[in-house]
Amino acid sequence: MSTCPACHATGIPEESRFCPRCGAPLSAAPATASAAGQLAGVPYSVVGYEMQAAVFQLAAGQGVLAEPGSLLYMHGDVQMQTNTGGGMFAGFKRALAGASFFLSGFTSTSGGGEVCFAAPYPGTIHPLPVGTKEWLCQRHSFLCCSPGVEVSVAFTRRLGYGMFAGEGFILQKLTGNGAALVHAGGHFIRKTLAPGEQIRIDTGTVVAFDAGMSYDIEFVKGFKNVLFGGEGLFFIVLTGPGDVILQTLSFDRLVSRIAAQAGASGGGGGAAMGMGALGGILGGVLGGQGGGAQGGW
């Protein structure tokens, strides 16, 4: 147990970062959390709490691929090389999915290199093994991967899913042999489904799922549920066997809540905000930018 240096409250658990009485930061609390792992033999550590980053230690000849714009820093012997990650066609497919046409490669010739990638918004970073599994992911969840992983696109197999699940008709697909790091808003929840087992999920919360799983959309049942339930019109339905990765914070939902509050407090700007929301819904149906009841999944 520790004591707060500000209000001198006692009996505070050692792992606490802030005083439960006055909210002051506790000097004894660590500045960052850290989780270690390997990405196809390249050691990394995930640091931070709500705004995480992945730090890689590159030995001689080792490298990692990352989404452009995710680099935080390079240190030591690190060379950056931007390429299409599999040819022009692979780049076009990623651009079609709403991701970058290029991938940024970071390698070390003599060793001793360090490279760090940061998440774009509050959330957590987690590994996905690729090879034993192939994954379908929401757009913009990919952060980085080992060189043996291919980041491409997959078209949804169901018309209704493409129109109403929130991501349009295109998903990111991770194949090949290696591992990847993906980012999600808030924290991860992992569910493993048995054969034939189903899970109904709010649009905006799916990060990734096994590529072999069956997926569809389902209308919310009940007139009062639709009008007053606050959960939109549709659920995503995934059927096992396979693993499903969920996020506790939908970035699109967070943005929509902020926009709604700004419109409510902005007086005359409410009508313009409403037109912007309508345009976002139509854009999501056609191109997958928030066509779900509460944003992208």
Coordinates of C-alpha atoms in Angstrom, one line a residue:
M1 CA 0.0 0.0 0.0
S2 CA 1.1 3.6 -0.7
T3 CA 0.3 7.1 0.4
C4 CA -0.8 10.0 -1.8
P5 CA 1.8 12.8 -1.8
A6 CA -0.9 15.5 -2.3
C7 CA -3.7 14.7 0.2
H8 CA -1.8 12.0 2.2
A9 CA -4.5 9.4 1.8
T10 CA -3.3 6.0 2.9
G11 CA -4.0 2.4 1.9
I12 CA -3.8 3.1 -1.9
P13 CA -2.9 -0.1 -3.9
E14 CA 0.7 -0.1 -5.2
E15 CA -0.5 -0.5 -8.9
S16 CA -2.7 2.6 -8.7
R17 CA -1.7 5.4 -11.1
F18 CA -3.9 8.1 -9.5
C19 CA -5.1 8.8 -5.9
P20 CA -8.7 7.6 -5.6
R21 CA -9.5 10.5 -3.2
C22 CA -8.0 13.6 -4.9
G23 CA -7.0 12.3 -8.4
A24 CA -3.3 13.3 -8.0
P25 CA -0.8 11.2 -10.0
L26 CA 1.2 8.8 -7.9
S27 CA 5.0 9.1 -8.4
A28 CA 5.4 5.5 -7.6
A29 CA 3.2 4.4 -10.5
P30 CA 5.1 3.4 -13.7
A31 CA 4.9 5.8 -16.6
T32 CA 4.1 3.1 -19.1
A33 CA 2.8 -0.4 -19.2
S34 CA 4.8 -2.9 -21.3
A35 CA 4.0 -6.1 -23.0
A36 CA 6.7 -8.0 -24.9
G37 CA 6.5 -10.4 -27.9
Q38 CA 8.0 -11.3 -31.2
L39 CA 6.8 -10.6 -34.7
A40 CA 8.2 -13.5 -36.8
G41 CA 11.4 -13.4 -34.8
V42 CA 11.7 -9.7 -34.4
P43 CA 11.3 -8.7 -30.7
Y44 CA 9.0 -5.9 -29.8
S45 CA 7.4 -4.3 -26.8
V46 CA 4.0 -2.5 -26.6
V47 CA 4.3 0.5 -24.3
G48 CA 1.7 2.9 -23.0
Y49 CA -1.8 2.7 -21.6
E50 CA -4.6 4.5 -23.6
M51 CA -2.2 5.7 -26.4
Q52 CA 0.0 2.7 -27.1
A53 CA 3.1 2.3 -29.4
A54 CA 5.0 -0.8 -30.6
V55 CA 8.8 -0.6 -30.3
F56 CA 10.9 -3.1 -32.4
Q57 CA 14.5 -4.0 -31.8
L58 CA 16.0 -5.0 -35.2
A59 CA 19.0 -7.3 -35.5
A60 CA 21.1 -7.5 -38.7
G61 CA 18.9 -8.4 -41.7
Q62 CA 15.6 -8.1 -39.8
G63 CA 12.8 -5.9 -40.9
V64 CA 9.1 -5.0 -40.4
L65 CA 6.4 -3.5 -42.7
A66 CA 4.1 -0.8 -41.4
E67 CA 1.1 1.3 -42.5
P68 CA 2.5 4.7 -43.8
G69 CA 2.0 7.5 -41.3
S70 CA 2.3 5.2 -38.2
L71 CA 6.0 5.8 -37.6
L72 CA 6.9 7.5 -34.4
Y73 CA 10.7 7.3 -34.5
M74 CA 13.8 5.5 -35.9
H75 CA 17.0 5.1 -33.9
G76 CA 20.3 3.5 -34.8
D77 CA 20.9 1.5 -38.0
V78 CA 17.4 1.6 -39.6
Q79 CA 16.7 2.1 -43.3
M80 CA 13.3 3.1 -44.6
Q81 CA 12.1 1.8 -48.0
T82 CA 8.5 2.5 -49.2
N83 CA 7.1 0.0 -51.7
T84 CA 3.8 -1.5 -52.8
G85 CA 4.3 -4.6 -50.7
G86 CA 3.7 -7.1 -53.5
G87 CA 3.6 -5.2 -56.7
M88 CA 1.3 -2.6 -58.3
F89 CA -1.8 -4.8 -58.2
A90 CA -1.3 -5.4 -54.4
G91 CA -1.1 -1.7 -53.9
F92 CA -4.2 -1.0 -56.0
K93 CA -6.1 -3.6 -53.9
R94 CA -5.1 -2.0 -50.6
A95 CA -6.1 1.5 -52.0
L96 CA -9.5 0.0 -53.0
A97 CA -10.0 -1.1 -49.3
G98 CA -9.3 2.5 -48.2
A99 CA -5.8 1.8 -46.9
S100 CA -2.5 3.2 -48.3
F101 CA -1.3 2.2 -51.8
F102 CA 2.2 1.7 -50.3
L103 CA 3.7 0.0 -47.3
S104 CA 6.7 1.3 -45.5
G105 CA 9.5 -1.2 -44.9
F106 CA 12.1 -0.7 -42.1
T107 CA 15.2 -2.8 -42.1
S108 CA 18.6 -3.0 -40.3
T109 CA 21.8 -3.9 -42.1
S110 CA 24.3 -4.3 -39.2
G111 CA 21.8 -4.5 -36.3
G112 CA 21.2 -2.3 -33.3
G113 CA 18.2 -0.5 -35.0
E114 CA 15.1 0.5 -33.2
V115 CA 11.8 1.6 -34.8
C116 CA 8.6 2.6 -33.1
F117 CA 5.0 2.7 -34.5
A118 CA 2.2 4.6 -32.7
A119 CA -1.5 3.9 -32.7
P120 CA -3.6 6.7 -34.4
Y121 CA -6.2 7.1 -31.6
P122 CA -6.8 5.9 -28.1
G123 CA -6.8 2.1 -27.8
T124 CA -4.7 -1.0 -27.6
I125 CA -2.3 -2.9 -29.8
H126 CA -2.5 -6.7 -30.1
P127 CA -0.8 -9.4 -32.2
L128 CA -2.5 -11.6 -34.8
P129 CA -0.8 -14.8 -35.9
V130 CA -1.0 -15.1 -39.7
G131 CA -0.4 -18.4 -41.5
T132 CA -2.2 -20.8 -39.2
K133 CA -5.1 -18.3 -39.6
E134 CA -6.2 -15.9 -42.2
W135 CA -7.9 -12.8 -40.9
L136 CA -10.5 -10.3 -42.2
C137 CA -10.1 -7.0 -40.5
Q138 CA -11.9 -3.7 -40.4
R139 CA -10.3 -0.9 -42.4
H140 CA -7.6 1.1 -40.7
S141 CA -7.0 -1.5 -38.0
F142 CA -3.7 -2.8 -39.5
L143 CA -0.6 -1.2 -37.9
C144 CA 2.4 -3.3 -38.9
C145 CA 3.5 -6.9 -39.9
S146 CA 6.4 -9.2 -40.6
P147 CA 7.6 -9.2 -44.3
G148 CA 6.0 -12.6 -44.9
V149 CA 2.4 -11.2 -44.4
E150 CA 0.4 -9.9 -47.4
V151 CA -2.1 -7.1 -46.7
S152 CA -4.8 -7.3 -49.4
V153 CA -8.6 -6.9 -49.7
A154 CA -11.6 -9.2 -49.6
F155 CA -15.1 -8.5 -50.9
T156 CA -18.0 -9.3 -48.6
R157 CA -20.0 -12.2 -49.7
R158 CA -23.4 -10.7 -48.7
L159 CA -25.1 -7.7 -50.2
G160 CA -26.8 -6.8 -47.0
Y161 CA -23.6 -7.0 -45.0
G162 CA -21.8 -4.7 -47.4
M163 CA -24.6 -2.1 -47.3
F164 CA -25.3 -2.0 -43.6
A165 CA -22.4 -3.4 -41.6
G166 CA -20.5 -0.2 -41.8
E167 CA -17.5 -1.0 -43.9
G168 CA -19.0 -1.1 -47.4
F169 CA -18.2 -4.2 -49.5
I170 CA -14.5 -4.4 -48.8
L171 CA -12.5 -5.7 -45.9
Q172 CA -8.8 -5.9 -45.2
K173 CA -7.4 -9.4 -45.5
L174 CA -4.2 -10.7 -43.8
T175 CA -2.6 -13.8 -45.4
G176 CA 0.8 -15.3 -45.8
N177 CA 3.2 -16.5 -43.1
G178 CA 4.1 -14.5 -40.1
A179 CA 2.3 -12.1 -37.7
A180 CA 0.8 -8.7 -37.6
L181 CA -0.1 -6.1 -35.0
V182 CA -3.5 -4.5 -35.2
H183 CA -5.0 -1.6 -33.3
A184 CA -8.5 -1.2 -31.9
G185 CA -10.3 1.5 -30.0
G186 CA -10.4 1.0 -26.2
H187 CA -9.6 -2.6 -25.3
F188 CA -9.8 -6.0 -27.0
I189 CA -12.3 -8.7 -26.3
R190 CA -11.6 -12.1 -27.9
K191 CA -14.4 -14.6 -28.4
T192 CA -13.9 -18.2 -29.6
L193 CA -16.9 -19.7 -31.3
A194 CA -17.6 -23.4 -31.6
P195 CA -18.9 -24.8 -34.9
G196 CA -22.4 -23.4 -35.5
E197 CA -22.2 -21.0 -32.6
Q198 CA -23.3 -17.5 -33.3
I199 CA -22.6 -14.1 -31.9
R200 CA -24.6 -10.9 -32.6
I201 CA -22.5 -7.8 -32.5
D202 CA -23.2 -4.1 -32.6
T203 CA -22.0 -2.4 -35.8
G204 CA -18.8 -0.6 -35.0
T205 CA -17.2 -3.1 -32.6
V206 CA -15.6 -5.9 -34.8
V207 CA -11.9 -5.5 -35.3
A208 CA -11.1 -8.9 -37.0
F209 CA -12.3 -12.4 -37.4
D210 CA -11.3 -15.7 -39.0
A211 CA -11.5 -15.5 -42.8
G212 CA -13.4 -18.8 -42.9
M213 CA -16.2 -17.7 -40.6
S214 CA -19.7 -17.0 -42.0
Y215 CA -20.9 -13.4 -41.6
D216 CA -24.1 -11.6 -42.2
I217 CA -26.4 -8.8 -40.9
E218 CA -29.6 -9.2 -39.0
F219 CA -32.4 -6.6 -38.4
V220 CA -33.1 -5.7 -34.8
K221 CA -36.3 -7.4 -33.8
G222 CA -39.1 -5.5 -32.1
F223 CA -40.7 -2.1 -32.9
K224 CA -39.8 -0.6 -29.5
N225 CA -36.2 -1.9 -29.8
V226 CA -35.8 -0.2 -33.1
L227 CA -37.2 3.1 -32.0
F228 CA -35.9 3.3 -28.4
G229 CA -33.2 0.7 -28.0
G230 CA -30.5 3.0 -29.2
E231 CA -28.7 0.2 -30.9
G232 CA -29.5 1.1 -34.5
L233 CA -31.3 -1.2 -37.0
F234 CA -28.8 -4.0 -37.5
F235 CA -26.5 -6.5 -35.8
I236 CA -23.5 -8.2 -37.3
V237 CA -23.9 -12.0 -37.0
L238 CA -20.8 -14.2 -37.1
T239 CA -21.0 -18.0 -37.1
G240 CA -18.3 -20.3 -35.8
P241 CA -16.0 -22.0 -35.7
G242 CA -13.4 -19.3 -35.3
D243 CA -12.0 -16.4 -33.3
V244 CA -13.6 -12.9 -33.2
I245 CA -11.7 -9.8 -32.0
L246 CA -13.9 -7.0 -30.6
Q247 CA -13.1 -3.4 -29.5
T248 CA -14.7 -1.6 -26.7
L249 CA -14.5 1.9 -28.3
S250 CA -15.7 2.4 -31.9
F251 CA -13.9 5.4 -33.2
D252 CA -16.7 6.3 -35.6
R253 CA -19.2 6.1 -32.8
L254 CA -17.1 8.4 -30.7
V255 CA -16.8 10.9 -33.6
S256 CA -20.6 10.8 -34.2
R257 CA -21.3 11.5 -30.5
I258 CA -18.9 14.5 -30.5
A259 CA -20.5 15.7 -33.8
A260 CA -24.0 15.4 -32.4
Q261 CA -23.0 17.3 -29.2
A262 CA -21.3 20.0 -31.3
G263 CA -24.5 20.3 -33.4
A264 CA -26.7 20.5 -30.4
S265 CA -24.7 23.3 -28.8
G266 CA -23.9 25.1 -32.0
G267 CA -27.4 26.6 -32.6
G268 CA -27.7 27.2 -36.3
G269 CA -25.0 24.7 -37.2
G270 CA -27.3 21.8 -36.3
A271 CA -28.9 21.7 -39.8
A272 CA -25.5 21.6 -41.5
M273 CA -24.4 18.9 -39.1
G274 CA -27.5 16.9 -39.9
M275 CA -26.7 17.1 -43.6
G276 CA -23.2 16.0 -43.0
A277 CA -24.4 13.0 -41.1
L278 CA -26.8 12.1 -44.0
G279 CA -23.9 12.4 -46.4
G280 CA -21.8 10.1 -44.2
I281 CA -24.6 7.4 -44.2
L282 CA -24.9 7.5 -48.0
G283 CA -21.2 7.5 -48.4
G284 CA -21.0 4.4 -46.1
V285 CA -23.5 2.5 -48.2
L286 CA -21.6 3.2 -51.4
G287 CA -18.0 3.2 -50.2
G288 CA -17.9 1.9 -46.6
Q289 CA -17.2 4.9 -44.5
G290 CA -19.7 4.6 -41.7
G291 CA -22.8 3.2 -43.4
G292 CA -23.6 1.1 -40.3
A293 CA -26.2 2.3 -37.8
Q294 CA -23.5 3.7 -35.6
G295 CA -20.4 3.9 -37.8
G296 CA -17.8 1.5 -39.1
W297 CA -17.3 -1.9 -37.6

